[in-house]
Short mmCIF file of C-alpha atoms in Angstrom, two decimals:
data_model
loop_
_atom_site.label_atom_id
_atom_site.label_comp_id
_atom_site.label_asym_id
_atom_site.label_seq_id
_atom_site.Cartn_x
_atom_site.Cartn_y
_atom_site.Cartn_z
CA MET A 1 -25.40 8.12 -10.87
CA LEU A 2 -25.03 4.33 -11.66
CA ASP A 3 -24.43 5.08 -15.44
CA ALA A 4 -21.75 7.57 -14.68
CA VAL A 5 -20.20 4.86 -12.32
CA LEU A 6 -20.26 2.31 -14.87
CA LEU A 7 -18.45 4.36 -17.44
CA PHE A 8 -15.54 3.90 -15.12
CA ARG A 9 -16.03 0.47 -13.92
CA GLU A 10 -12.70 -0.68 -15.13
CA ALA A 11 -11.13 1.84 -12.70
CA LEU A 12 -13.33 0.90 -9.67
CA TYR A 13 -12.08 -2.99 -10.40
CA GLY A 14 -8.63 -1.83 -10.35
CA ALA A 15 -9.42 0.41 -7.12
CA LEU A 16 -10.89 -2.72 -5.53
CA VAL A 17 -7.90 -4.76 -6.17
CA ILE A 18 -5.53 -2.44 -4.75
CA ALA A 19 -7.94 -1.98 -1.63
CA LEU A 20 -7.95 -5.76 -1.05
CA ALA A 21 -4.07 -6.45 -1.46
CA CYS A 22 -2.95 -3.44 0.62
CA SER A 23 -5.67 -3.81 3.61
CA VAL A 24 -4.47 -7.39 3.90
CA LEU A 25 -0.72 -6.14 4.31
CA GLY A 26 -1.68 -3.22 6.12
CA VAL A 27 -2.64 -5.45 8.96
CA TYR A 28 0.89 -6.53 9.40
CA VAL A 29 2.00 -2.70 8.87
CA VAL A 30 0.00 -1.63 11.89
CA LEU A 31 0.71 -4.26 14.09
CA ARG A 32 4.28 -3.95 13.63
CA ARG A 33 4.12 -0.04 14.17
CA ILE A 34 5.59 0.63 10.95
CA VAL A 35 2.90 2.44 9.47
CA PHE A 36 5.27 4.96 7.65
CA VAL A 37 7.07 2.11 5.80
CA GLY A 38 3.98 2.43 3.53
CA ALA A 39 4.35 5.99 3.15
CA ALA A 40 8.25 5.66 2.78
CA LEU A 41 8.03 2.66 0.13
CA ALA A 42 5.41 4.65 -2.08
CA GLN A 43 7.79 7.68 -2.04
CA LEU A 44 10.67 5.44 -3.42
CA SER A 45 8.41 3.76 -6.14
CA SER A 46 7.42 7.69 -6.93
CA ALA A 47 11.24 8.48 -7.12
CA GLY A 48 11.81 5.33 -9.38
CA ILE A 49 9.18 6.62 -11.87
CA ALA A 50 10.95 10.00 -11.81
CA LEU A 51 14.42 8.41 -12.19
CA SER A 52 12.88 6.65 -15.28
CA LEU A 53 11.60 10.06 -16.88
CA PHE A 54 14.71 11.65 -16.24
CA LEU A 55 16.93 9.11 -17.57
CA SER A 56 14.71 8.81 -20.61
CA GLY A 57 14.98 12.47 -21.20
CA ILE A 58 18.86 12.69 -21.26
CA GLY A 59 18.66 9.68 -23.71
CA VAL A 60 19.83 6.73 -21.61
CA ALA A 61 16.71 4.70 -22.48
CA ALA A 62 13.85 6.20 -24.16
CA SER A 63 11.51 3.47 -23.45
CA LEU A 64 11.57 4.20 -19.83
CA THR A 65 9.14 7.02 -20.23
CA SER A 66 6.20 4.67 -21.58
CA HIS A 67 7.62 1.67 -19.06
CA PRO A 68 8.75 2.90 -15.71
CA VAL A 69 7.43 0.38 -13.65
CA PRO A 70 10.78 -1.99 -13.77
CA MET A 71 12.72 0.98 -12.40
CA ALA A 72 9.97 1.77 -9.76
CA LEU A 73 9.88 -2.00 -8.64
CA LEU A 74 13.87 -2.06 -8.33
CA VAL A 75 13.86 1.14 -6.12
CA THR A 76 10.94 0.25 -4.20
CA LEU A 77 12.45 -3.25 -3.61
CA ALA A 78 15.57 -2.24 -2.70
CA GLY A 79 14.14 0.06 0.02
CA ALA A 80 12.01 -2.69 1.16
CA LEU A 81 14.88 -5.16 1.66
CA PHE A 82 16.94 -2.20 3.39
CA PHE A 83 13.98 -1.67 5.88
CA GLY A 84 13.47 -5.50 6.30
CA VAL A 85 17.29 -5.76 7.42
CA GLU A 86 17.15 -2.66 9.59
CA GLY A 87 13.65 -3.60 11.09
CA GLY A 88 15.28 -5.75 13.61
CA GLY A 89 16.28 -2.34 15.20
CA ARG A 90 19.71 -3.41 15.93
CA GLY A 91 21.39 -0.56 14.14
CA PRO A 92 22.69 2.92 15.68
CA VAL A 93 20.05 4.80 13.90
CA PRO A 94 16.34 3.96 15.32
CA PRO A 95 14.14 2.19 12.57
CA ASP A 96 11.57 5.00 12.54
CA ALA A 97 14.16 7.70 11.97
CA THR A 98 15.49 5.74 8.99
CA ILE A 99 12.06 5.49 7.56
CA GLY A 100 11.78 9.14 8.04
CA VAL A 101 15.17 9.82 6.32
CA ALA A 102 14.14 7.75 3.52
CA TYR A 103 10.69 9.16 2.97
CA ALA A 104 12.19 12.79 2.88
CA VAL A 105 15.19 12.29 0.53
CA ALA A 106 12.82 10.09 -1.88
CA ALA A 107 10.23 12.75 -2.05
CA ALA A 108 12.79 15.30 -2.58
CA ALA A 109 14.63 13.58 -5.34
CA GLY A 110 11.51 12.58 -7.02
CA ILE A 111 10.47 16.55 -7.39
CA LEU A 112 14.08 17.32 -8.52
CA LEU A 113 14.25 14.51 -11.17
CA VAL A 114 10.82 15.33 -12.64
CA ALA A 115 11.86 19.09 -12.49
CA LYS A 116 15.08 18.26 -14.70
CA ALA A 117 13.05 15.60 -16.89
CA VAL A 118 11.98 16.55 -20.49
CA THR A 119 8.70 15.23 -20.10
CA GLY A 120 8.31 15.78 -16.56
CA GLU A 121 5.40 18.34 -16.11
CA ALA A 122 3.38 16.12 -18.28
CA HIS A 123 4.00 13.27 -15.87
CA ASP A 124 3.20 14.73 -12.53
CA ILE A 125 -0.21 13.30 -12.57
CA PHE A 126 1.56 9.70 -13.09
CA LEU A 127 3.53 10.47 -9.89
CA GLN A 128 0.57 11.57 -7.92
CA GLY A 129 -1.85 8.83 -9.15
CA ASN A 130 -4.99 9.04 -11.19
CA ILE A 131 -7.13 6.13 -10.20
CA LEU A 132 -9.74 6.71 -13.11
CA SER A 133 -7.17 6.11 -15.37
CA ILE A 134 -6.98 2.26 -14.89
CA THR A 135 -7.79 0.36 -17.65
CA ARG A 136 -8.83 -3.51 -17.82
CA SER A 137 -5.13 -4.51 -18.80
CA ASP A 138 -3.89 -2.34 -15.70
CA THR A 139 -6.39 -4.48 -13.53
CA LEU A 140 -5.17 -7.86 -14.98
CA VAL A 141 -1.51 -6.48 -14.16
CA LEU A 142 -2.66 -5.60 -10.54
CA LEU A 143 -4.34 -9.17 -10.21
CA ALA A 144 -1.14 -10.86 -11.36
CA VAL A 145 0.94 -9.24 -8.81
CA SER A 146 -1.57 -9.40 -5.99
CA ILE A 147 -2.98 -12.77 -6.08
CA PRO A 148 0.30 -14.74 -5.84
CA VAL A 149 1.15 -12.20 -2.86
CA LEU A 150 -1.99 -12.83 -1.03
CA LEU A 151 -1.51 -16.71 -1.65
CA VAL A 152 1.82 -16.37 0.19
CA HIS A 153 0.21 -14.63 2.90
CA LEU A 154 -2.63 -17.22 3.32
CA LEU A 155 -0.13 -20.08 3.38
CA PHE A 156 2.11 -18.60 5.69
CA TYR A 157 -0.49 -16.88 7.91
CA LYS A 158 0.99 -18.32 11.13
CA GLU A 159 4.42 -17.45 10.49
CA PHE A 160 3.87 -13.84 9.52
CA LEU A 161 1.76 -13.38 12.25
CA PHE A 162 3.81 -15.03 14.90
CA VAL A 163 6.89 -13.12 13.77
CA SER A 164 5.01 -9.64 13.72
CA PHE A 165 3.71 -10.25 17.21
CA ASP A 166 6.39 -11.85 19.23
CA ARG A 167 9.67 -11.89 17.39
CA GLU A 168 11.84 -13.02 20.26
CA THR A 169 9.92 -16.20 20.99
CA ALA A 170 9.53 -16.86 17.38
CA ARG A 171 13.46 -16.92 17.25
CA THR A 172 13.67 -19.08 20.29
CA LEU A 173 11.20 -21.59 18.80
CA GLY A 174 13.48 -21.55 15.63
CA TYR A 175 11.76 -19.38 13.38
CA ARG A 176 14.35 -17.74 10.75
CA VAL A 177 13.04 -14.19 11.91
CA GLY A 178 14.99 -12.46 9.44
CA GLY A 179 14.03 -14.24 6.41
CA TRP A 180 10.33 -14.02 7.11
CA ASN A 181 11.01 -10.20 7.91
CA LEU A 182 12.49 -9.86 4.35
CA LEU A 183 9.70 -11.97 2.88
CA LEU A 184 7.09 -9.66 4.35
CA TYR A 185 8.63 -6.47 3.38
CA GLY A 186 9.65 -7.93 -0.18
CA THR A 187 5.68 -8.41 -0.63
CA LEU A 188 4.87 -5.37 0.71
CA GLY A 189 7.36 -3.47 -1.67
CA LEU A 190 6.06 -5.27 -4.55
CA VAL A 191 2.48 -4.35 -4.18
CA ILE A 192 3.17 -0.94 -3.48
CA ALA A 193 5.40 -0.34 -6.62
CA PHE A 194 2.61 -1.53 -8.68
CA ALA A 195 -0.29 0.25 -6.99
CA MET A 196 1.63 3.77 -6.56
CA GLN A 197 1.75 4.35 -10.06
CA PHE A 198 -2.22 3.88 -10.43
CA ALA A 199 -3.45 5.20 -6.84
CA GLY A 200 -0.63 7.82 -5.75
CA VAL A 201 1.06 7.85 -2.26
CA MET A 202 -1.75 9.29 -0.64
CA LEU A 203 -4.22 6.74 -1.36
CA VAL A 204 -1.73 3.84 -1.17
CA PHE A 205 -0.86 5.07 2.36
CA ASN A 206 -4.53 5.11 3.51
CA PHE A 207 -5.23 1.57 2.16
CA LEU A 208 -2.34 0.52 4.19
CA VAL A 209 -3.40 1.96 7.52
CA LEU A 210 -6.92 3.13 7.87
CA PRO A 211 -8.74 -0.14 7.03
CA ALA A 212 -6.23 -2.02 9.31
CA VAL A 213 -7.03 0.45 12.28
CA THR A 214 -10.64 0.00 11.70
CA GLY A 215 -10.50 -3.95 11.90
CA LEU A 216 -8.39 -3.70 15.16
CA LEU A 217 -11.03 -1.39 16.47
CA LEU A 218 -14.06 -3.90 15.57
CA ALA A 219 -12.53 -7.32 15.58
CA ARG A 220 -11.89 -9.68 18.88
CA GLY A 221 -9.47 -12.00 17.02
CA MET A 222 -6.85 -11.79 14.27
CA ALA A 223 -9.03 -13.34 11.66
CA GLY A 224 -11.68 -10.81 12.27
CA VAL A 225 -8.93 -7.83 12.05
CA PHE A 226 -8.31 -9.09 8.59
CA ALA A 227 -11.82 -9.56 7.58
CA TRP A 228 -12.99 -6.10 8.90
CA SER A 229 -9.83 -4.52 7.29
CA VAL A 230 -10.58 -6.02 3.74
CA ALA A 231 -14.31 -5.11 4.30
CA SER A 232 -13.80 -1.46 5.41
CA ALA A 233 -11.15 -0.99 2.50
CA VAL A 234 -13.60 -2.43 -0.05
CA LEU A 235 -16.48 -0.40 1.33
CA ALA A 236 -14.60 2.61 1.38
CA ALA A 237 -13.44 2.32 -2.39
CA VAL A 238 -17.05 1.63 -3.27
CA ILE A 239 -18.65 4.56 -1.61
CA GLY A 240 -15.95 6.84 -2.53
CA PHE A 241 -15.73 6.00 -5.92
CA THR A 242 -19.52 6.21 -6.59
CA LEU A 243 -19.64 9.64 -4.85
CA SER A 244 -16.63 11.10 -6.75
CA VAL A 245 -17.57 10.57 -10.47
CA PRO A 246 -21.23 11.89 -10.53
CA TYR A 247 -20.33 14.85 -8.17
CA ASP A 248 -16.88 15.56 -9.98
CA LEU A 249 -14.86 15.06 -6.73
CA PRO A 250 -11.16 13.94 -6.64
CA THR A 251 -11.74 10.19 -6.33
CA GLY A 252 -8.80 9.38 -4.24
CA PRO A 253 -9.27 11.94 -1.48
CA ALA A 254 -13.10 10.92 -1.56
CA ILE A 255 -12.01 7.22 -0.70
CA ILE A 256 -9.70 8.35 1.81
CA CYS A 257 -12.37 10.56 3.76
CA VAL A 258 -14.66 7.66 3.59
CA SER A 259 -11.99 5.47 5.06
CA GLY A 260 -11.76 8.04 7.72
CA ILE A 261 -15.55 8.02 8.48
CA LEU A 262 -15.50 4.37 8.75
CA ALA A 263 -12.42 4.38 11.40
CA LEU A 264 -14.37 6.93 13.35
CA LEU A 265 -17.88 4.71 13.26
CA ALA A 266 -15.47 1.82 14.45
CA TRP A 267 -13.91 3.90 17.30
CA ALA A 268 -17.45 5.13 18.64
CA LEU A 269 -18.90 1.61 18.37
CA ARG A 270 -15.79 0.27 20.18
CA ALA A 271 -16.49 2.99 23.01
CA LEU A 272 -20.18 2.24 23.07
CA ARG A 273 -19.36 -1.61 23.54
CA ARG A 274 -17.11 -0.76 26.83
CA GLY A 275 -19.95 1.32 28.08
#
């Protein structure tokens, strides 16, 4: 079993980087009750990839087929900034409805664009993600994106947490809530845009939600929530990956199932604590 896993060790390293970055940002996603923002941004990223394939197919820019990330990043960041502005909940449409509209339209647009792209069928798996295809250079790219984002969140831990927990008090105390909101959404969009092309919509959404839920169930303080979120994401990635390779299981769904089991165990442990 170990030999089979070691054959894909570069993919495992990449999966661990995605798990680490998404599980940290996922705590804010769950705390702010915007869990579907992760799914919507991942769908926007896939729509950006589909748009690259379509434009390349009609001869606008042939290089977009092999380099779709810039377009995916552009579309995802545009969505993140839009959600960041709308996140205040002051518009005529509730924020969750806006997120739902973006998710549905991005998913449909992605399917239509791939259907009409010359090389679309061959790239369906690219849109869905194939975590086993991650190479060493891919992992380095993921690290180059994730490390600065995590450093920003480490440096401004207090500000992000305060704005996420108590927006009105933070505004009263002089915090630029709108700016911190945009920065949070911007870093979220950046990580998702790069993670999505390797992990796919479903696995990225999993890493943004389930580890944070596990952390909230197990921890007694915010530092513990982050620690348990990261630990459960890493554990799910290692166990799911290790089981999927030798038993020829789809790696992404295997990791997600392990994440779900860990969340159930955390819920049971919390219930036992309460007696």
